[in-house]
Amino acid sequence: MPKDNILLITTDQQRFDTVNAWGNQSIFTPHLNHMAAMGASYTSCYAGCPICVPSRTTIMTGLEGYESGVTSNGSHAAFMQKCTENRTTLAALLTDSGYQTCAKGKMHFDPARAHYGFEHMKLPLDYMREYDKKQPLARPKVHGIGECEMEPVLSTVEEKDSITTWIADEAIDFLETRDATRPFFLWASFTKPHPPFDPCRNFWEIYDGIPLPEPVTGDWSETVESTPQGFLAGAYENTNMHLLGPEQKQASRRAYYACITQVDYQLGRIFGAMRENDLFKDTWVIFTSDHGEMLGDHHMSQKNLFFEGSAHVPLLIMPPQRPGIPQSLGIPRNVRIDCPVTLADIYPTILAMAGQDCPEGRSGRNLLAVSDLPEDRVFFGNSLNRNFCVMEGKKKLVYSATGGHALLFDLDRDPMERHDLSAAPEYGDVFQRLWKLLLEHTRRYTPEALNPEGGFVTYDAPRFPGDMPGRWFGFHYHDYSVDTFH
C-alpha cells in the first residue's frame, strides 16, 4: 500500500489564541479554520521549552529540552549530530524509509547549513542571497527594526517579495516538481510572526478599525514594578514592550496579527497547489508553532516563559481527505481535543502517519490514537535552566530561579492567569504536591539547577528600571523545600 505524504507547517512565535476558529473573532485565519473544520484541534498543546532552537530540536528528535539538554538557543550541534549519525532525527528516519524529505524556510539549525537528515533544504539565508541580487528593486528588512524589537513597522518590500511569500513559493515549487513515485515529507517553516512585526501594508490595513484583545494583567502583575521581576528579565533585556503605552501595545498587536494573517493567506496558495495536484487525498497536514509570544500580557514580551501566551501554541492536524482511512490512523474531523499534549508528540505522530515505529526512549504520544491520550498527563517544562513549570490537569505552577518566584494558577477558572493562588489556603495541598513534583523532576533531569540542600539555585533578579540582566554575575541559594516554601 502506498505511503501517505506528510506536510508539516510551522510558524515562529504564534500564540495559541490567534486562530479564528478557536474563538478569536478579531483575527482572520480562513485556512487554519479550514484545517480545524477538516481535522482535529489540539487545544492544550504546550512547548516544553518555549524557545526557537529547543522546540525545533524537540520536533526533530522527539525529546523534550530537559531530556536532550537543549534548553536554550545555544549550540545544539553536538546533540543533533549524534542523532543524525544514529539516524534517529525525524528527517533521517523518513529519508531512510524512502520518503523525499525537504525543508523550506526557517530551521534554526546549528550550523545553519546542516541538513540533519533532510535530502534538500532552502533557508531564509537563501532568500536574502536572492534578494541581494535584486537591489534596488527589492530590499527586505531595511527598516532597521531587529529580530527582538516589537515596535510595529511596515515591510520594505511588496507582498510578492516578502519572505512569507518566498517560503510559500518554495513549498509550492517542491509540490509541483517532486518525484511523484515516492512519498514526501515537507516541512514548510514560516519565519513570522517572529519580530520584526513588519507585515506588508495591505495586511496592516486589513485590521484598520478592528478592535483587538488587550493585554491582560492580574492581581500579581498590576504594574510593571509590582510584577515578580524575574519573569520580566527577558523583556528588559530584549524589548521595550514594558515601556509602551496602551495604544502603542495595540499597534504592536495589530502588526503581529497582520503577520499571522499574511502567513495564513499563503497557506491558501499552498492548499490550492495541493488541490491542483490532487494531493489532499493522500497527504497529512500538521500545523503548529515553536512557541508563543507574551505580547504585553502581564507587561511581558517574547517567549521562554511558561505563561499561556508564551508556552501554549496552536496545533491542528488534517487527515487525508479520502474515505476508508484505517481507524488506527484516523482522527475525527471538526473536533476539539483538550487532552494535554506537547511538541514532543509531533515526532511519534508523524512516524505513525508514515507507518513507522517510534524509537524507544521517547516520551511523546501518537496524537492519532485519540482515545489513548491520557487526561491526567503531567506536563513539565524547563527553559534556560531558570524558568520551570509543572502542570497537572489545569493546575499550573510556574517558577523562575531568577528572583525565586513561584506562582500557581487554576486554568479552569482563570485561563489567562490573572489570579495567583500560591498563598491561597484552599490550594495549599495543590501547591505542595506540584512543588514536590517539580523538585523531583528537576532532580532527575537537571540536578545542577538545585543546591546541596535540595532547593533551587536562585539568581538575582533585575530591578525596574535599574539593573538589567546583562549585569548579573553570581547566584545564591534559596532553600525552597516542600515544607518551608510558605
Coordinates of C-alpha atoms in Angstrom, one line a residue:
M1 CA 0.0 0.0 0.0
P2 CA 1.5 3.4 -0.9
K3 CA 2.6 5.6 2.0
D4 CA 0.9 8.9 2.7
N5 CA 2.6 12.2 2.2
I6 CA 3.2 14.4 5.2
L7 CA 3.2 18.2 5.2
L8 CA 4.4 19.9 8.4
I9 CA 3.7 23.7 8.6
T10 CA 5.1 25.7 11.4
T11 CA 5.1 29.4 12.3
D12 CA 7.5 31.1 14.6
Q13 CA 6.2 32.7 17.8
Q14 CA 2.5 32.3 17.3
R15 CA 0.5 32.1 20.5
F16 CA -2.5 29.7 21.0
D17 CA -5.3 32.3 20.9
T18 CA -4.6 33.5 17.3
V19 CA -6.9 31.2 15.5
N20 CA -10.3 32.5 14.5
A21 CA -11.9 29.0 14.6
W22 CA -10.7 28.7 18.2
G23 CA -12.7 31.8 19.3
N24 CA -10.7 34.9 18.4
Q25 CA -13.1 37.0 16.4
S26 CA -10.6 39.8 15.9
I27 CA -8.2 37.8 13.6
F28 CA -8.5 36.5 10.1
T29 CA -7.3 32.9 9.7
P30 CA -9.5 31.3 7.0
H31 CA -7.1 28.4 6.2
L32 CA -6.4 27.5 9.7
N33 CA -10.2 27.5 10.1
H34 CA -10.3 25.1 7.2
M35 CA -7.9 22.8 8.9
A36 CA -9.9 22.9 12.1
A37 CA -13.1 22.0 10.2
M38 CA -11.5 19.2 8.3
G39 CA -9.4 17.8 11.1
A40 CA -8.6 18.0 14.8
S41 CA -7.7 20.9 17.0
Y42 CA -5.4 20.0 19.9
T43 CA -6.3 22.9 22.1
S44 CA -3.9 22.2 25.0
C45 CA -0.6 21.9 23.3
Y46 CA 2.5 23.3 25.1
A47 CA 6.1 23.8 24.3
G48 CA 8.3 22.1 26.9
C49 CA 11.0 24.7 26.3
P50 CA 9.3 27.7 24.6
I51 CA 12.4 28.9 22.6
C52 CA 13.1 28.6 18.9
V53 CA 16.0 26.1 18.8
P54 CA 14.9 23.8 21.7
S55 CA 11.4 23.5 20.2
R56 CA 12.8 22.7 16.7
T57 CA 15.1 20.1 18.3
T58 CA 12.2 18.6 20.1
I59 CA 10.2 18.3 16.8
M60 CA 13.2 16.7 15.1
T61 CA 14.1 14.2 17.9
G62 CA 11.0 13.6 19.9
L63 CA 12.9 14.6 23.1
E64 CA 11.9 17.5 25.4
G65 CA 14.6 20.1 26.1
Y66 CA 15.1 18.8 29.6
E67 CA 15.7 15.3 28.2
S68 CA 18.2 16.4 25.5
G69 CA 19.8 19.2 27.4
V70 CA 18.9 21.7 24.7
T71 CA 17.1 24.4 26.8
S72 CA 18.4 27.5 25.1
N73 CA 19.3 28.8 21.7
G74 CA 23.0 27.9 22.5
S75 CA 24.6 25.3 20.3
H76 CA 22.7 22.1 19.9
A77 CA 25.1 20.9 17.2
A78 CA 26.7 18.1 19.1
F79 CA 23.3 16.6 20.1
M80 CA 21.8 16.9 16.7
Q81 CA 24.9 15.5 15.0
K82 CA 24.8 12.5 17.3
C83 CA 21.1 11.9 16.5
T84 CA 21.8 12.2 12.8
E85 CA 24.7 9.7 13.0
N86 CA 22.3 7.3 14.8
R87 CA 19.7 8.1 12.1
T88 CA 17.1 9.0 14.7
T89 CA 16.2 12.5 13.6
L90 CA 12.7 12.7 12.1
A91 CA 14.1 13.6 8.7
A92 CA 16.7 10.8 8.8
L93 CA 14.1 8.2 9.7
L94 CA 11.8 9.3 6.9
T95 CA 14.6 9.6 4.4
D96 CA 15.8 6.1 5.2
S97 CA 12.3 4.7 4.8
G98 CA 12.0 6.0 1.2
Y99 CA 10.5 9.5 1.7
Q100 CA 11.6 12.5 -0.2
T101 CA 12.5 14.9 2.7
C102 CA 12.6 18.6 2.1
A103 CA 12.8 21.6 4.4
K104 CA 11.7 25.1 3.2
G105 CA 12.1 28.1 5.5
K106 CA 13.4 28.6 9.0
M107 CA 15.2 25.7 10.5
H108 CA 17.4 27.5 13.0
F109 CA 19.9 24.6 13.0
D110 CA 23.5 24.9 14.1
P111 CA 25.4 25.1 11.9
A112 CA 22.9 26.8 9.7
R113 CA 23.5 24.6 6.6
A114 CA 23.4 21.3 8.5
H115 CA 20.7 19.1 7.0
Y116 CA 20.3 16.7 9.9
G117 CA 18.7 14.0 7.7
F118 CA 16.9 16.1 5.1
E119 CA 17.7 15.5 1.5
H120 CA 17.1 19.1 0.4
M121 CA 16.8 22.4 2.2
K122 CA 16.2 26.1 1.4
L123 CA 16.7 28.6 4.2
P124 CA 15.9 32.3 4.8
L125 CA 19.7 32.8 4.1
D126 CA 18.9 31.8 0.5
Y127 CA 16.0 34.3 0.4
M128 CA 18.4 37.1 1.4
R129 CA 21.0 35.9 -1.1
E130 CA 18.4 36.0 -3.8
Y131 CA 17.2 39.5 -3.0
D132 CA 20.7 40.9 -2.6
K133 CA 20.9 40.4 -6.3
K134 CA 17.6 42.2 -7.0
Q135 CA 18.7 45.6 -5.5
P136 CA 17.4 48.2 -5.8
L137 CA 14.1 46.6 -6.9
A138 CA 13.6 44.8 -3.6
R139 CA 15.4 45.4 -0.3
P140 CA 13.9 43.4 2.6
K141 CA 14.2 44.4 6.2
V142 CA 15.9 47.8 5.6
H143 CA 13.5 49.4 8.1
G144 CA 16.1 49.0 10.9
I145 CA 13.9 47.0 13.4
G146 CA 15.6 44.0 14.7
E147 CA 14.8 40.3 15.4
C148 CA 13.8 41.0 19.0
E149 CA 12.3 44.5 18.9
M150 CA 8.5 44.6 19.0
E151 CA 7.7 48.1 17.7
P152 CA 5.4 47.9 14.7
V153 CA 6.8 48.6 11.2
L154 CA 5.7 48.1 7.7
S155 CA 7.5 45.7 5.3
T156 CA 10.0 47.4 3.0
V157 CA 9.0 45.1 0.1
E158 CA 5.8 44.3 -1.6
E159 CA 3.9 41.2 -0.7
K160 CA 5.2 39.3 -3.7
D161 CA 8.8 39.9 -2.5
S162 CA 8.2 39.1 1.2
I163 CA 9.9 36.2 2.9
T164 CA 6.4 34.8 3.8
T165 CA 5.5 34.6 0.1
W166 CA 9.0 33.2 -0.7
I167 CA 8.6 30.3 1.7
A168 CA 5.2 29.5 0.2
D169 CA 6.7 29.8 -3.3
E170 CA 9.4 27.3 -2.3
A171 CA 6.9 24.9 -0.8
I172 CA 4.7 25.0 -3.9
D173 CA 7.7 24.5 -6.1
F174 CA 8.5 21.3 -4.3
L175 CA 5.0 20.1 -4.5
E176 CA 5.0 20.7 -8.3
T177 CA 8.5 19.3 -9.1
R178 CA 8.7 16.3 -6.6
D179 CA 9.2 12.7 -7.7
A180 CA 5.6 11.5 -7.8
T181 CA 6.7 7.9 -7.4
R182 CA 7.9 8.5 -3.8
P183 CA 6.0 9.8 -0.8
F184 CA 7.2 13.1 0.6
F185 CA 7.8 14.8 3.9
L186 CA 7.8 18.6 3.5
W187 CA 8.5 21.0 6.4
A188 CA 7.3 24.4 5.4
S189 CA 8.6 26.7 8.2
F190 CA 7.5 30.3 8.2
T191 CA 9.6 32.9 10.0
K192 CA 6.6 35.0 11.0
P193 CA 5.1 36.3 13.2
H194 CA 8.5 36.4 14.9
P195 CA 9.8 40.0 15.2
P196 CA 10.2 42.3 13.4
F197 CA 6.5 42.8 13.3
D198 CA 6.6 44.1 9.7
P199 CA 3.6 43.0 7.7
C200 CA 3.1 44.2 4.2
R201 CA 0.9 47.3 4.1
N202 CA -2.2 45.5 2.7
F203 CA -2.3 43.2 5.7
W204 CA -1.7 46.0 8.1
E205 CA -4.7 47.9 6.5
I206 CA -7.0 44.8 6.9
Y207 CA -7.0 45.5 10.6
D208 CA -7.9 49.2 10.4
G209 CA -10.7 49.8 12.8
I210 CA -11.0 46.2 14.1
P211 CA -10.9 46.2 18.0
L212 CA -8.2 43.8 19.2
P213 CA -7.9 42.0 22.5
E214 CA -6.0 44.0 25.1
P215 CA -3.0 42.6 27.1
V216 CA -4.1 41.1 30.4
T217 CA -2.8 41.8 33.9
G218 CA -3.6 40.1 37.2
D219 CA -3.5 40.6 41.0
W220 CA 0.2 39.6 40.9
S221 CA 1.0 41.9 37.9
E222 CA -0.9 45.1 38.4
T223 CA 2.1 47.3 37.5
V224 CA 5.5 46.6 36.0
E225 CA 7.1 47.4 39.3
S226 CA 4.9 45.1 41.3
T227 CA 5.3 42.1 39.0
P228 CA 7.9 39.5 40.1
Q229 CA 10.9 40.8 38.3
G230 CA 12.5 37.5 37.4
F231 CA 9.7 36.9 34.9
L232 CA 10.5 40.2 33.3
A233 CA 14.2 39.6 32.7
G234 CA 13.9 38.6 29.1
A235 CA 11.6 41.6 28.3
Y236 CA 14.1 44.0 30.0
E237 CA 17.0 42.6 28.0
N238 CA 15.5 42.3 24.6
T239 CA 12.4 44.5 24.1
N240 CA 10.7 47.8 25.0
M241 CA 7.2 46.3 25.4
H242 CA 7.1 47.1 29.1
L243 CA 7.7 50.8 28.3
L244 CA 5.0 51.1 25.7
G245 CA 1.6 52.8 26.4
P246 CA -1.7 51.1 25.7
E247 CA -2.1 52.5 22.2
Q248 CA 1.5 51.5 21.3
K249 CA 0.9 48.0 22.6
Q250 CA -2.2 47.7 20.5
A251 CA -0.3 48.9 17.4
S252 CA 2.2 46.1 18.0
R253 CA -0.6 43.6 18.4
R254 CA -2.1 44.8 15.1
A255 CA 1.1 44.3 13.3
Y256 CA 1.5 40.8 14.9
Y257 CA -2.0 39.8 13.8
A258 CA -1.3 41.1 10.3
C259 CA 1.8 38.9 10.1
I260 CA -0.2 35.9 11.1
T261 CA -2.9 36.7 8.5
Q262 CA -0.2 37.1 5.9
V263 CA 1.1 33.6 6.6
D264 CA -2.5 32.2 6.6
Y265 CA -3.3 33.6 3.2
Q266 CA -0.1 32.0 1.9
L267 CA -1.4 28.7 3.3
G268 CA -4.3 29.2 0.9
R269 CA -1.8 29.2 -2.0
I270 CA -0.2 26.0 -0.7
F271 CA -3.5 24.4 -0.3
G272 CA -4.5 25.5 -3.8
A273 CA -1.4 23.8 -5.2
M274 CA -2.2 20.6 -3.3
R275 CA -5.7 20.7 -4.7
E276 CA -4.4 21.2 -8.3
N277 CA -2.0 18.3 -7.9
D278 CA -4.6 16.1 -6.3
L279 CA -2.6 15.8 -3.1
F280 CA -5.3 16.2 -0.4
K281 CA -6.4 12.6 -0.8
D282 CA -3.1 11.1 0.4
T283 CA -1.5 13.9 2.5
W284 CA -1.5 14.6 6.2
V285 CA -1.2 18.3 7.1
I286 CA 0.1 19.4 10.6
F287 CA 0.2 23.0 11.7
T288 CA 1.8 24.3 14.9
S289 CA 4.3 26.9 16.2
D290 CA 7.6 26.6 18.1
H291 CA 6.4 28.8 20.9
G292 CA 4.1 31.7 21.6
E293 CA 4.5 35.4 22.4
M294 CA 3.5 37.2 25.6
L295 CA 2.5 40.3 23.6
G296 CA 2.3 42.6 26.6
D297 CA 0.4 40.2 28.9
H298 CA 1.5 40.9 32.5
H299 CA 3.8 43.5 31.0
M300 CA 5.9 40.7 29.4
S301 CA 7.1 40.1 25.9
Q302 CA 8.7 37.4 23.7
K303 CA 9.0 33.8 24.9
N304 CA 10.9 31.4 27.2
L305 CA 8.3 31.7 30.0
F306 CA 5.6 29.2 30.8
F307 CA 2.7 31.5 30.9
E308 CA -0.1 30.8 28.5
G309 CA 0.9 33.5 25.9
S310 CA 4.4 32.0 25.6
A311 CA 4.2 28.2 26.1
H312 CA 0.7 27.4 24.8
V313 CA 0.7 27.0 21.0
P314 CA -1.8 26.1 18.3
L315 CA -1.8 22.5 16.9
L316 CA -4.1 21.3 14.2
I317 CA -3.9 18.0 12.2
M318 CA -5.9 17.5 9.0
P319 CA -6.0 13.9 7.7
P320 CA -6.0 12.8 4.1
Q321 CA -9.4 13.6 2.5
R322 CA -10.3 10.2 1.3
P323 CA -12.8 7.6 2.6
G324 CA -11.7 4.5 4.4
I325 CA -8.7 5.7 6.4
P326 CA -7.9 2.9 8.9
Q327 CA -9.2 3.7 12.4
S328 CA -5.7 3.3 13.8
L329 CA -4.5 6.1 11.5
G330 CA -7.7 8.2 11.6
I331 CA -8.8 11.2 13.7
P332 CA -12.3 12.7 13.9
R333 CA -13.0 15.8 11.8
N334 CA -14.1 19.1 13.2
V335 CA -13.3 18.1 16.8
R336 CA -11.5 19.8 19.7
I337 CA -9.2 17.6 21.8
D338 CA -8.4 19.2 25.1
C339 CA -6.1 16.5 26.5
P340 CA -2.6 17.9 27.4
V341 CA -0.1 17.4 24.6
T342 CA 3.3 18.8 23.8
L343 CA 5.5 19.5 20.8
A344 CA 7.4 16.2 21.6
D345 CA 4.2 14.4 20.4
I346 CA 4.7 15.5 16.8
Y347 CA 7.7 13.1 16.3
P348 CA 5.8 9.9 17.1
T349 CA 2.7 11.2 15.4
I350 CA 4.5 11.8 12.1
L351 CA 6.2 8.4 12.3
A352 CA 2.7 6.9 12.8
M353 CA 1.5 8.7 9.7
A354 CA 4.4 7.1 7.8
G355 CA 3.7 3.7 9.2
Q356 CA 6.8 3.6 11.2
D357 CA 7.5 2.6 14.8
C358 CA 8.9 5.3 17.2
P359 CA 12.4 4.7 18.6
E360 CA 12.5 3.7 22.2
G361 CA 13.0 6.3 24.9
R362 CA 10.6 9.0 23.6
S363 CA 8.1 10.3 26.0
G364 CA 5.8 11.7 23.2
R365 CA 2.4 10.2 22.4
N366 CA 0.9 9.4 19.0
L367 CA -1.8 12.0 18.6
L368 CA -3.7 10.0 16.1
A369 CA -4.7 7.5 18.8
V370 CA -7.1 10.0 20.3
S371 CA -8.8 7.5 22.6
D372 CA -5.4 6.6 24.2
L373 CA -4.4 10.2 25.1
P374 CA -4.4 10.5 28.9
E375 CA -6.4 13.2 30.6
D376 CA -4.1 13.1 33.6
R377 CA -0.8 13.6 31.8
V378 CA 1.6 15.8 33.8
F379 CA 3.4 18.5 31.9
F380 CA 6.9 19.6 32.8
G381 CA 8.9 22.5 31.3
N382 CA 12.4 23.8 31.6
S383 CA 13.6 27.0 29.8
L384 CA 17.2 28.2 30.1
N385 CA 17.5 26.1 33.3
R386 CA 16.0 29.1 35.0
N387 CA 12.3 29.0 34.2
F388 CA 10.4 25.9 35.2
C389 CA 6.8 24.6 35.1
V390 CA 4.7 21.7 36.2
M391 CA 1.1 21.3 35.2
E392 CA -1.3 18.6 36.4
G393 CA -4.6 18.9 34.6
K394 CA -5.4 22.6 34.6
K395 CA -3.4 23.4 37.8
K396 CA -0.2 25.1 36.8
L397 CA 2.8 26.1 38.9
V398 CA 5.5 28.3 37.3
Y399 CA 8.8 29.1 38.9
S400 CA 11.6 31.4 38.0
A401 CA 15.0 30.8 39.6
T402 CA 15.7 34.5 38.7
G403 CA 14.5 36.0 41.8
G404 CA 13.0 32.8 43.1
H405 CA 9.4 33.5 42.2
A406 CA 6.6 30.8 42.2
L407 CA 3.0 31.3 41.0
L408 CA 0.1 28.9 41.0
F409 CA -2.9 29.1 38.6
D410 CA -6.1 27.2 38.1
L411 CA -6.7 27.5 34.3
D412 CA -10.2 26.1 34.5
R413 CA -11.3 29.1 36.5
D414 CA -8.6 31.5 35.3
P415 CA -7.5 30.7 31.7
M416 CA -5.3 33.9 31.4
E417 CA -3.6 33.5 34.7
R418 CA -4.9 36.7 36.4
H419 CA -5.0 35.2 39.9
D420 CA -2.0 33.8 41.8
L421 CA -3.1 31.0 44.2
S422 CA 0.2 30.1 45.6
A423 CA -0.7 31.5 49.0
A424 CA -4.4 30.6 48.9
P425 CA -5.2 28.2 51.8
E426 CA -7.7 26.2 49.8
Y427 CA -4.9 25.5 47.2
G428 CA -2.2 24.7 49.8
D429 CA -2.3 20.9 49.1
V430 CA -2.2 21.5 45.3
F431 CA 0.8 23.8 45.7
Q432 CA 2.7 21.4 47.9
R433 CA 2.0 18.4 45.5
L434 CA 3.1 20.4 42.4
W435 CA 6.2 21.8 44.1
K436 CA 7.3 18.3 45.2
L437 CA 6.7 17.0 41.6
L438 CA 8.8 19.9 40.2
L439 CA 11.7 19.3 42.6
E440 CA 11.7 15.5 41.9
H441 CA 11.6 16.1 38.1
T442 CA 14.4 18.7 38.3
R443 CA 16.5 16.4 40.5
R444 CA 16.2 13.7 37.8
Y445 CA 16.8 15.8 34.7
T446 CA 18.6 19.0 35.8
P447 CA 20.2 18.4 39.1
E448 CA 22.6 21.2 38.5
A449 CA 19.7 23.6 39.0
L450 CA 19.4 22.5 42.6
N451 CA 21.5 23.4 45.6
P452 CA 23.0 20.9 48.1
E453 CA 20.0 21.3 50.4
G454 CA 17.6 20.3 47.6
G455 CA 16.1 23.6 46.7
F456 CA 16.6 25.7 43.6
V457 CA 19.8 27.7 43.0
T458 CA 18.4 31.2 42.5
Y459 CA 19.8 34.2 40.7
D460 CA 19.4 37.9 41.4
A461 CA 16.5 39.5 39.6
P462 CA 16.7 42.8 37.8
R463 CA 15.1 45.8 39.2
F464 CA 12.9 48.1 37.2
P465 CA 14.1 50.3 35.7
G466 CA 17.6 49.7 37.1
D467 CA 19.7 46.6 36.9
M468 CA 19.5 44.8 33.6
P469 CA 20.0 41.0 33.1
G470 CA 23.4 41.6 31.4
R471 CA 24.8 42.8 34.7
W472 CA 24.1 39.6 36.6
F473 CA 27.2 37.9 38.0
G474 CA 26.5 35.5 40.8
F475 CA 23.8 33.4 42.3
H476 CA 22.7 32.4 45.8
Y477 CA 21.0 29.5 47.4
H478 CA 17.3 29.5 48.3
D479 CA 16.1 26.6 50.3
Y480 CA 12.6 26.2 48.7
S481 CA 11.8 22.8 50.1
V482 CA 8.3 21.4 50.1
D483 CA 7.9 22.1 53.8
T484 CA 9.4 25.6 54.0
F485 CA 8.2 27.4 50.8
H486 CA 5.4 29.2 52.6

